[in-house]
XYZ file of C-alpha atoms in Angstrom:
627
model
C -119.268 122.742 -139.956
C -116.185 124.911 -139.347
C -118.552 127.525 -137.875
C -119.838 124.966 -135.364
C -116.288 124.111 -134.321
C -115.361 127.727 -133.568
C -118.673 129.419 -132.762
C -118.743 131.106 -129.360
C -122.405 130.262 -128.790
C -122.823 128.588 -125.369
C -126.016 126.546 -125.145
C -126.490 126.384 -128.916
C -127.745 122.898 -129.902
C -126.013 121.415 -132.945
C -126.150 118.088 -134.748
C -122.655 116.613 -134.567
C -120.756 113.540 -135.577
C -118.627 111.971 -132.838
C -115.401 113.043 -134.541
C -116.735 116.608 -134.701
C -117.623 116.451 -131.009
C -113.999 115.573 -130.234
C -112.835 118.622 -132.193
C -115.293 120.938 -130.449
C -114.287 119.519 -127.062
C -110.621 120.128 -127.856
C -111.341 123.739 -128.844
C -113.339 124.303 -125.652
C -110.361 122.867 -123.714
C -108.080 125.473 -125.302
C -105.614 123.021 -126.837
C -102.212 124.280 -127.988
C -100.995 121.309 -130.013
C -102.546 118.440 -131.990
C -100.837 115.621 -133.873
C -102.020 112.490 -135.664
C -101.381 110.002 -138.425
C -104.537 109.334 -140.474
C -106.459 106.187 -139.670
C -110.172 105.446 -139.942
C -112.529 105.798 -138.134
C -111.012 108.987 -136.638
C -109.182 110.493 -139.644
C -111.500 113.510 -139.763
C -110.481 114.786 -136.309
C -107.052 116.163 -137.218
C -108.327 117.220 -140.639
C -110.899 119.489 -138.990
C -108.421 120.717 -136.382
C -105.990 121.661 -139.155
C -108.638 123.829 -140.838
C -109.379 125.865 -137.717
C -105.900 125.891 -136.133
C -105.008 129.311 -137.554
C -108.256 130.893 -136.400
C -107.963 129.440 -132.890
C -104.170 129.988 -132.630
C -102.993 126.408 -132.022
C -100.710 124.070 -133.965
C -101.877 120.925 -135.821
C -99.876 118.442 -137.875
C -100.192 115.212 -139.787
C -97.172 113.477 -138.278
C -95.060 111.012 -140.225
C -96.343 108.216 -137.977
C -98.088 107.714 -134.637
C -94.841 107.487 -132.675
C -93.806 110.926 -133.959
C -97.276 112.235 -133.060
C -97.297 111.018 -129.454
C -93.689 111.954 -128.752
C -94.328 115.454 -130.159
C -97.283 115.748 -127.776
C -95.022 114.771 -124.861
C -92.631 117.514 -125.940
C -95.456 120.059 -126.050
C -96.538 118.948 -122.581
C -93.085 119.809 -121.225
C -93.889 123.473 -121.959
C -97.221 123.156 -120.141
C -99.152 122.975 -123.420
C -102.381 121.012 -123.771
C -101.641 118.409 -126.444
C -104.060 116.076 -128.258
C -102.837 112.925 -130.021
C -105.306 111.101 -132.300
C -104.709 107.476 -133.374
C -106.646 104.325 -134.233
C -106.197 100.982 -132.509
C -103.232 99.955 -134.681
C -101.582 103.327 -134.138
C -101.903 103.044 -130.365
C -100.023 99.746 -130.556
C -97.306 101.521 -132.584
C -96.820 103.990 -129.720
C -96.366 101.306 -127.045
C -92.789 102.266 -126.105
C -93.564 105.986 -125.927
C -96.874 105.338 -124.162
C -95.364 103.226 -121.394
C -92.346 105.489 -120.910
C -94.577 108.585 -120.940
C -96.838 107.035 -118.325
C -93.817 106.445 -116.104
C -92.371 109.955 -116.280
C -95.795 111.623 -116.363
C -96.789 114.903 -118.029
C -96.769 118.591 -117.216
C -99.360 120.096 -119.559
C -102.452 117.988 -120.200
C -101.908 115.186 -122.713
C -104.954 113.362 -124.072
C -104.807 110.456 -126.508
C -107.968 109.802 -128.522
C -107.925 106.244 -129.818
C -110.614 104.978 -132.189
C -111.283 101.239 -132.224
C -112.953 99.553 -135.174
C -115.135 96.591 -134.044
C -115.943 94.320 -137.003
C -112.997 95.934 -138.844
C -115.058 98.153 -141.155
C -111.949 100.075 -142.235
C -109.169 97.975 -140.721
C -107.495 94.603 -141.021
C -108.270 93.795 -137.387
C -110.437 94.776 -134.421
C -107.787 95.169 -131.711
C -109.101 96.404 -128.360
C -107.251 99.494 -127.079
C -108.371 99.060 -123.483
C -105.584 96.566 -122.757
C -103.000 99.239 -123.610
C -104.376 101.575 -120.948
C -104.222 98.818 -118.347
C -100.722 97.796 -119.407
C -99.399 101.373 -119.285
C -101.300 102.237 -116.061
C -103.024 105.308 -117.494
C -106.601 106.513 -117.197
C -109.131 105.336 -119.786
C -112.431 107.094 -120.464
C -115.124 105.950 -122.899
C -118.019 108.258 -123.838
C -121.264 106.994 -125.322
C -123.341 109.926 -126.558
C -122.134 112.804 -128.725
C -122.679 115.192 -125.792
C -120.480 113.047 -123.553
C -117.892 112.807 -126.314
C -117.608 116.598 -126.479
C -117.711 117.136 -122.720
C -115.256 114.393 -121.857
C -112.347 116.037 -123.724
C -112.029 119.139 -121.483
C -112.534 116.855 -118.464
C -109.732 114.585 -119.715
C -107.336 117.541 -120.014
C -108.186 118.758 -116.502
C -107.782 115.224 -115.172
C -104.434 114.852 -116.925
C -103.107 118.059 -115.389
C -104.466 117.279 -111.898
C -102.832 113.859 -111.814
C -99.737 114.595 -113.927
C -100.597 111.667 -116.179
C -101.717 111.218 -119.778
C -105.331 110.158 -120.331
C -106.774 107.945 -123.076
C -110.257 108.577 -124.489
C -111.494 105.520 -126.376
C -114.096 105.758 -129.133
C -115.477 103.071 -131.415
C -116.609 103.362 -135.026
C -120.286 103.876 -134.169
C -119.415 106.800 -131.900
C -116.900 108.319 -134.333
C -119.357 108.245 -137.224
C -122.654 108.425 -135.338
C -124.547 111.701 -134.952
C -126.385 113.319 -132.098
C -127.414 116.657 -130.627
C -124.675 118.507 -128.755
C -125.049 121.673 -126.697
C -122.026 123.907 -127.145
C -120.002 125.088 -124.173
C -117.982 128.253 -123.619
C -114.916 128.899 -125.739
C -111.805 130.234 -124.008
C -110.655 133.653 -125.176
C -107.255 132.161 -126.042
C -105.549 128.764 -125.852
C -104.250 127.326 -122.587
C -101.162 129.330 -121.477
C -97.816 127.712 -122.264
C -94.846 128.091 -119.937
C -91.100 128.401 -120.225
C -89.356 125.066 -119.615
C -87.489 125.551 -116.348
C -84.064 124.158 -115.485
C -85.434 121.509 -113.141
C -88.519 120.524 -115.107
C -88.165 116.823 -115.815
C -89.998 114.282 -118.009
C -87.378 111.543 -117.879
C -88.285 107.850 -117.789
C -86.238 106.136 -115.078
C -87.058 103.015 -113.102
C -87.578 104.701 -109.726
C -90.570 106.570 -111.192
C -92.526 103.308 -111.377
C -93.823 103.761 -107.812
C -95.093 107.338 -108.386
C -96.798 106.091 -111.555
C -98.733 103.494 -109.547
C -99.584 106.166 -106.959
C -101.042 108.323 -109.747
C -103.136 105.334 -110.799
C -104.584 105.001 -107.304
C -105.365 108.726 -107.262
C -107.272 108.220 -110.499
C -109.200 105.317 -108.986
C -110.343 107.587 -106.146
C -111.301 110.302 -108.643
C -113.417 107.838 -110.634
C -115.453 106.729 -107.611
C -117.584 109.860 -108.040
C -117.227 110.520 -111.760
C -120.275 111.868 -113.593
C -119.608 109.601 -116.585
C -120.695 106.517 -114.614
C -124.479 105.969 -114.452
C -127.006 103.559 -112.962
C -130.708 103.140 -113.707
C -133.154 100.473 -112.630
C -134.441 98.807 -109.474
C -132.612 99.205 -106.181
C -130.433 96.201 -105.225
C -131.044 94.530 -108.576
C -130.290 90.801 -108.644
C -129.961 90.926 -112.416
C -127.441 93.557 -113.478
C -126.421 94.667 -116.963
C -123.049 96.410 -117.148
C -122.353 98.346 -120.327
C -119.510 100.363 -121.783
C -119.626 102.623 -124.846
C -122.294 101.837 -127.419
C -123.463 98.858 -125.341
C -125.340 101.349 -123.166
C -127.396 102.725 -126.076
C -128.237 99.263 -127.414
C -129.168 98.115 -123.896
C -131.459 101.099 -123.232
C -133.279 100.520 -126.512
C -133.583 96.769 -125.992
C -134.826 97.058 -122.404
C -137.627 99.407 -123.469
C -138.598 97.162 -126.412
C -138.614 94.069 -124.202
C -140.317 95.827 -121.266
C -137.696 94.685 -118.737
C -136.624 97.995 -117.143
C -137.976 96.730 -113.799
C -136.360 93.279 -114.112
C -132.710 94.363 -114.393
C -130.502 97.273 -113.488
C -128.269 99.018 -116.044
C -124.833 100.151 -114.873
C -122.899 102.214 -117.429
C -119.177 102.752 -116.959
C -117.455 105.685 -118.653
C -114.272 105.273 -116.576
C -112.900 101.957 -117.757
C -109.426 102.084 -116.221
C -108.740 102.158 -113.386
C -112.114 100.736 -112.457
C -113.870 102.485 -109.544
C -113.999 99.438 -107.283
C -116.200 100.769 -104.462
C -118.730 102.234 -106.901
C -118.974 98.988 -108.856
C -119.152 96.814 -105.745
C -122.196 98.722 -104.488
C -124.083 97.232 -107.453
C -122.330 93.869 -107.646
C -123.016 92.816 -104.032
C -126.794 92.317 -104.409
C -126.467 90.857 -107.918
C -126.806 87.144 -108.683
C -126.374 87.399 -112.446
C -124.462 89.971 -114.501
C -124.583 90.512 -118.273
C -121.739 92.591 -119.719
C -122.029 94.500 -122.999
C -118.733 95.749 -124.434
C -116.652 96.146 -127.595
C -114.799 93.784 -128.418
C -112.763 91.729 -125.962
C -114.098 90.549 -122.573
C -112.145 93.310 -120.804
C -114.830 94.370 -118.318
C -116.030 90.797 -118.008
C -112.651 89.531 -116.830
C -112.055 92.426 -114.449
C -115.532 92.244 -112.910
C -115.116 88.501 -112.434
C -111.843 89.229 -110.658
C -113.551 91.812 -108.427
C -116.293 89.334 -107.543
C -113.689 86.696 -106.744
C -111.712 89.130 -104.596
C -114.830 89.870 -102.513
C -115.945 86.190 -102.492
C -119.198 86.862 -104.297
C -121.075 84.095 -106.084
C -122.208 85.702 -109.350
C -122.924 84.142 -112.742
C -121.309 86.355 -115.402
C -122.563 86.475 -118.994
C -120.997 88.208 -121.970
C -118.395 87.800 -124.692
C -116.420 85.167 -122.840
C -119.203 82.712 -122.025
C -120.975 82.916 -125.405
C -123.967 85.072 -124.476
C -122.613 87.455 -127.123
C -120.423 86.745 -130.143
C -116.704 86.585 -129.347
C -115.830 88.751 -132.363
C -117.479 91.630 -134.202
C -119.381 94.645 -132.950
C -122.496 94.805 -130.852
C -125.754 95.601 -132.641
C -129.408 95.950 -131.656
C -130.150 92.344 -132.636
C -127.455 90.513 -130.681
C -127.888 92.771 -127.643
C -131.687 92.298 -127.659
C -131.256 88.528 -127.907
C -128.761 88.509 -125.028
C -130.978 90.665 -122.771
C -134.072 88.597 -123.610
C -132.268 85.389 -122.643
C -130.841 87.080 -119.534
C -134.188 88.375 -118.249
C -136.471 85.616 -119.538
C -138.390 88.038 -121.751
C -139.932 86.960 -125.025
C -138.038 88.233 -128.050
C -140.388 90.008 -130.504
C -140.882 88.213 -133.785
C -138.431 89.539 -136.335
C -140.002 90.545 -139.629
C -138.001 89.548 -142.661
C -137.631 92.376 -145.137
C -136.824 90.045 -148.011
C -136.031 86.395 -148.639
C -133.716 87.288 -151.491
C -130.028 86.918 -150.736
C -127.984 90.082 -151.160
C -125.392 89.802 -153.914
C -121.853 89.489 -152.580
C -119.496 92.239 -153.649
C -115.809 92.052 -152.860
C -113.794 95.208 -152.199
C -112.006 96.523 -155.257
C -109.883 99.406 -156.454
C -111.614 102.536 -157.714
C -112.043 102.960 -161.449
C -108.744 104.147 -162.909
C -106.683 103.212 -159.841
C -102.994 102.856 -160.818
C -102.607 99.966 -158.363
C -104.767 97.755 -160.595
C -102.304 98.224 -163.465
C -99.309 97.719 -161.163
C -100.466 94.317 -159.987
C -101.576 93.292 -163.447
C -98.019 93.974 -164.667
C -96.419 92.283 -161.669
C -98.494 89.116 -162.054
C -97.731 88.941 -165.785
C -93.992 89.221 -165.172
C -93.908 86.723 -162.311
C -95.851 84.162 -164.359
C -93.003 84.243 -166.867
C -90.448 83.222 -164.223
C -89.304 79.626 -163.943
C -90.562 79.499 -160.353
C -93.458 81.598 -159.030
C -92.308 84.734 -157.239
C -93.204 85.859 -153.732
C -95.052 89.160 -153.236
C -95.219 90.740 -149.785
C -97.812 93.432 -149.120
C -98.237 96.291 -146.685
C -101.016 98.544 -145.383
C -102.814 100.931 -147.734
C -105.388 100.774 -150.534
C -103.195 98.158 -152.160
C -103.917 95.674 -149.363
C -106.855 94.701 -151.580
C -104.273 93.188 -153.940
C -104.393 90.105 -151.750
C -107.904 89.650 -153.166
C -109.477 89.583 -156.613
C -108.799 93.316 -157.057
C -105.080 92.657 -157.442
C -105.348 89.149 -158.906
C -104.463 87.638 -155.510
C -100.913 88.964 -155.713
C -99.891 88.870 -152.028
C -98.589 85.889 -150.111
C -98.238 87.838 -146.856
C -99.170 91.119 -145.196
C -98.445 91.753 -141.537
C -98.692 95.282 -140.120
C -97.877 98.746 -141.429
C -94.232 98.988 -142.472
C -93.537 95.265 -142.089
C -93.478 94.334 -145.783
C -89.886 95.440 -146.364
C -88.691 93.384 -143.384
C -90.571 90.223 -144.341
C -89.183 90.508 -147.850
C -85.639 91.171 -146.586
C -85.572 87.808 -144.837
C -86.762 85.995 -147.956
C -84.236 87.952 -150.012
C -81.427 86.691 -147.791
C -82.637 83.112 -148.210
C -82.102 83.301 -151.992
C -78.443 82.639 -151.148
C -79.383 79.473 -149.287
C -81.603 77.673 -151.747
C -84.789 79.764 -152.069
C -85.140 79.898 -155.861
C -87.885 82.548 -156.124
C -87.915 86.239 -156.922
C -88.912 88.385 -153.945
C -91.020 91.546 -154.319
C -92.523 93.845 -151.713
C -94.760 96.881 -152.189
C -95.565 99.950 -150.134
C -97.401 103.218 -150.692
C -95.877 106.686 -150.569
C -97.474 107.518 -147.214
C -96.441 104.153 -145.772
C -92.913 104.784 -147.055
C -92.611 107.817 -144.774
C -94.518 106.111 -141.930
C -92.281 103.105 -141.228
C -90.568 101.779 -144.352
C -87.305 103.718 -144.171
C -85.637 101.777 -141.304
C -86.419 98.546 -143.170
C -84.860 99.935 -146.352
C -81.667 100.741 -144.434
C -81.628 97.188 -143.101
C -82.211 95.602 -146.513
C -79.601 97.743 -148.293
C -76.956 97.308 -145.600
C -77.387 93.533 -145.606
C -77.603 93.329 -149.429
C -80.902 91.481 -149.657
C -81.898 90.205 -153.085
C -85.311 91.766 -153.574
C -87.369 94.362 -155.405
C -89.185 97.124 -153.514
C -92.001 98.747 -155.479
C -93.089 102.112 -154.039
C -96.635 102.791 -155.249
C -96.524 106.580 -155.377
C -100.053 107.853 -155.993
C -99.355 111.249 -154.365
C -101.880 110.775 -151.559
C -102.790 109.022 -148.340
C -105.714 107.767 -150.372
C -106.978 105.018 -148.084
C -107.994 107.399 -145.298
C -109.163 110.468 -147.222
C -106.245 112.158 -149.044
C -104.539 113.649 -146.005
C -101.179 115.254 -146.832
C -97.899 113.482 -146.027
C -94.266 114.657 -146.262
C -94.194 113.953 -149.995
C -97.226 116.062 -150.927
C -95.923 119.555 -150.153
C -98.778 120.583 -147.866
C -99.290 120.562 -144.083
C -102.433 119.850 -142.049
C -102.913 123.589 -141.600
C -102.815 124.170 -145.377
C -99.323 125.680 -145.397
C -97.125 124.857 -148.414
C -93.963 122.922 -147.575
C -91.021 121.579 -149.542
C -92.047 118.016 -150.478
C -89.684 115.207 -149.492
C -88.307 113.414 -152.541
C -88.775 109.650 -152.202
C -86.314 108.895 -154.981
C -83.666 111.167 -153.463
C -84.129 109.637 -150.006
C -83.770 106.117 -151.392
C -80.678 107.008 -153.393
C -79.138 108.597 -150.301
C -79.667 105.263 -148.545
C -77.688 103.517 -151.287
C -80.555 102.099 -153.339
C -80.599 101.640 -157.086
C -83.811 103.474 -157.985
C -85.856 103.659 -161.177
C -89.207 105.313 -161.864
C -91.991 103.893 -164.038
C -95.583 104.694 -164.964
C -97.959 101.763 -164.345
C -100.193 103.099 -167.143
C -97.304 102.653 -169.594
C -97.854 98.927 -169.486
C -95.337 97.635 -172.046
C -92.333 99.672 -170.891
C -93.051 99.134 -167.210
C -93.395 95.399 -167.745
C -89.923 95.357 -169.336
C -88.487 97.346 -166.427
C -89.943 95.035 -163.778
C -88.692 91.966 -165.618
C -85.169 93.414 -165.885
C -84.963 94.486 -162.241
C -86.029 91.046 -161.051
C -82.952 89.580 -162.760
C -80.548 91.963 -160.982
C -78.967 91.015 -157.656
C -79.198 93.136 -154.539
C -81.773 95.586 -153.274
C -83.571 97.287 -156.185
C -86.311 99.898 -156.026
C -88.937 100.783 -158.611
C -91.158 103.788 -157.933
C -94.510 103.290 -159.687
C -95.567 106.910 -160.129
C -99.130 107.713 -161.171
C -101.465 109.978 -159.140
C -104.632 108.583 -157.600
C -107.448 108.586 -160.157
C -109.693 110.557 -157.814
C -107.128 113.368 -157.791
C -106.405 113.373 -161.529
C -110.106 113.360 -162.452
C -110.459 116.727 -160.710
C -107.599 118.214 -162.768
C -108.854 117.285 -166.213
C -109.743 120.306 -168.339
C -111.466 118.123 -170.899
C -113.234 114.858 -170.086
C -111.794 111.599 -171.407
C -114.208 109.263 -173.150
C -113.438 105.557 -173.159
C -115.831 103.425 -175.212
C -116.173 100.032 -176.862
C -116.658 99.587 -180.581
C -118.949 96.589 -180.310
C -118.552 95.857 -184.022
C -114.853 95.241 -183.375
C -115.373 93.388 -180.079
C -115.341 89.605 -180.634
C -117.371 88.984 -177.463
C -117.520 85.380 -176.290
C -115.483 84.312 -179.308
C -112.435 86.387 -178.323
C -109.458 84.464 -176.995
C -109.209 86.926 -174.090
C -112.219 85.191 -172.449
C -113.826 88.508 -171.422
C -110.597 89.659 -169.743
C -111.695 93.310 -169.560
C -114.715 92.602 -167.341
C -113.922 89.183 -165.845
C -110.261 89.590 -164.759
C -109.217 93.234 -165.089
C -111.919 94.090 -162.571
C -112.248 97.842 -163.087
C -115.770 98.973 -162.105
C -115.917 100.870 -165.403
C -115.490 97.683 -167.476
C -118.802 95.851 -167.707
C -120.480 93.320 -170.003
C -123.428 93.903 -172.285
C -125.303 90.626 -171.817
C -127.916 91.550 -174.403
C -125.362 91.888 -177.215
C -122.726 89.577 -175.739
C -120.066 92.308 -176.008
C -117.872 94.400 -173.726
C -119.010 97.863 -172.731
C -117.814 100.819 -170.631
C -119.952 102.373 -167.899
C -119.604 106.116 -168.664
C -120.652 107.109 -165.136
C -118.006 105.008 -163.392
C -115.124 105.305 -165.882
C -112.579 108.057 -165.074
C -110.776 107.796 -168.413
C -107.417 106.227 -167.522
C -107.589 104.198 -170.752
C -105.423 101.311 -169.495
C -108.017 98.714 -170.485
C -107.599 99.776 -174.134
C -103.978 98.585 -173.974
C -105.073 95.048 -173.070
C -107.828 94.556 -175.649
C -106.479 92.091 -178.257
C -109.032 93.154 -180.873
C -108.491 96.907 -180.371
C -112.182 97.403 -179.633
C -111.682 99.819 -176.719
C -111.036 103.439 -177.723
C -109.865 106.493 -175.787
C -110.792 109.997 -176.869
C -110.132 113.509 -175.527
C -108.501 114.527 -172.279
C -106.093 117.237 -171.271
C -104.574 117.718 -167.835
C -104.799 121.114 -166.174
């Protein structure tokens, strides 16, 4: 795929994923600078850019967080560079201060923000809608639908940004990021966009009197969008029934209208320029309409703004969509709910749906991978807290370990807000231990999250002497999003070695009392956790054990974990099938035929922790040697 990203083969047709189309579009635009913090569904974009940055002579980095990424892009823009910032919906919210200030002072070189929203929260804790941020900050918002549009819209966004002196947001959703389609390659520039010396009177300074020029730039964008090629209409002239779609809604609508045979009953207006809305263009289709169905992900953004337009022009139109119940208020669009909405809207008969099977699919809750050190960490933590006089409070954060609020971590969490918030929630509870709260307070974060947003909270907790325990789950990877490097791993996005930041040293420099433990050393770590919970003040325990997926690749000799079923007491054991019922590792299963525990050799990665819990000593570990 790297060849496709850098091939100078104009007109060549290639099968591309949406994230790959973004990369190719950025290369065709001649970008100079790219920055991101990993977040699904767009994590692959910066990863691919990092691999080809040397060949194409631009810079790419995994920034410590999204704020660092966007502000670095603003800095690059000051030198006339074309800068690409990639975030997901949560990350765009993180950048709110920088985004709004940047919109007010404008940009010099083109600055494009690619934000990937996750309707139905496939890889998120929420399905926030990024479109409101574009409206709030008064910046342009584009939304492609096909893979070809996704590639082509990136160079257009850079040109638009430079013409208007304003940053531009390109919004994708999960189905576009991970979908595939045919893309025709464009020309590659001989070299990246030229950068310029920063002159004495070049200014990107956010001051209040720039608010008026910002609004003037917005109006210039509105005029630009009146004739933008990314807006489309198909269907009868002066249609009284109008379907308005954004993003993937267009593809679902086209398919449904053909299946239902209603292409002549309703018009289909697709909007690729979602903010500012091209009012005159839209009104040319709204005026003859009596009913309008709006297909969009996820909030009723277009619905509310089109209703406002109709009200402004005193039109009597019945609007249907997310807000009125024609479509579900939450979750992503799909062929079924769009077909049902269009059938009801046009009066067409919905084809009979054939049921593939009447059998209910088995429910399977998310869980940690086999051999994940987090499983052992939360097992230890729950054991220790159960020994306290009063149950302790555990505050979570964002990472793989968010699953510890479920069965995977024995329902350890009481709260989890947003990324980096755990330390601050716990700090408040830690202060309340002086005022009658008689519970131990624990919060956890991962190593990548530590660098992302935890450090200011640590300073706050240490300075104010909160009584709490911070457990840093150091698995040497940003595992949740695909093992992207972070400042503690010693590698950059471009593959260059770097001096890794020492988490323990940073914490000690902040004034923390820090200890390190191995979650796989269950007995000793349990003693350490119990002792630290009895000590006043802000204590830190780094739980250091690499991600099982990483360690499995480094094993010279395979580790075999197996059950001696002659020693296993089965149903008669006092553990009540703890290894398979509670421990929850995918490698620990139950042999129903023999009524004994067993290990799945395909799934097991050989961590051997389960052997330490078996009261009858029936689980054995053999072999293994790290490279």
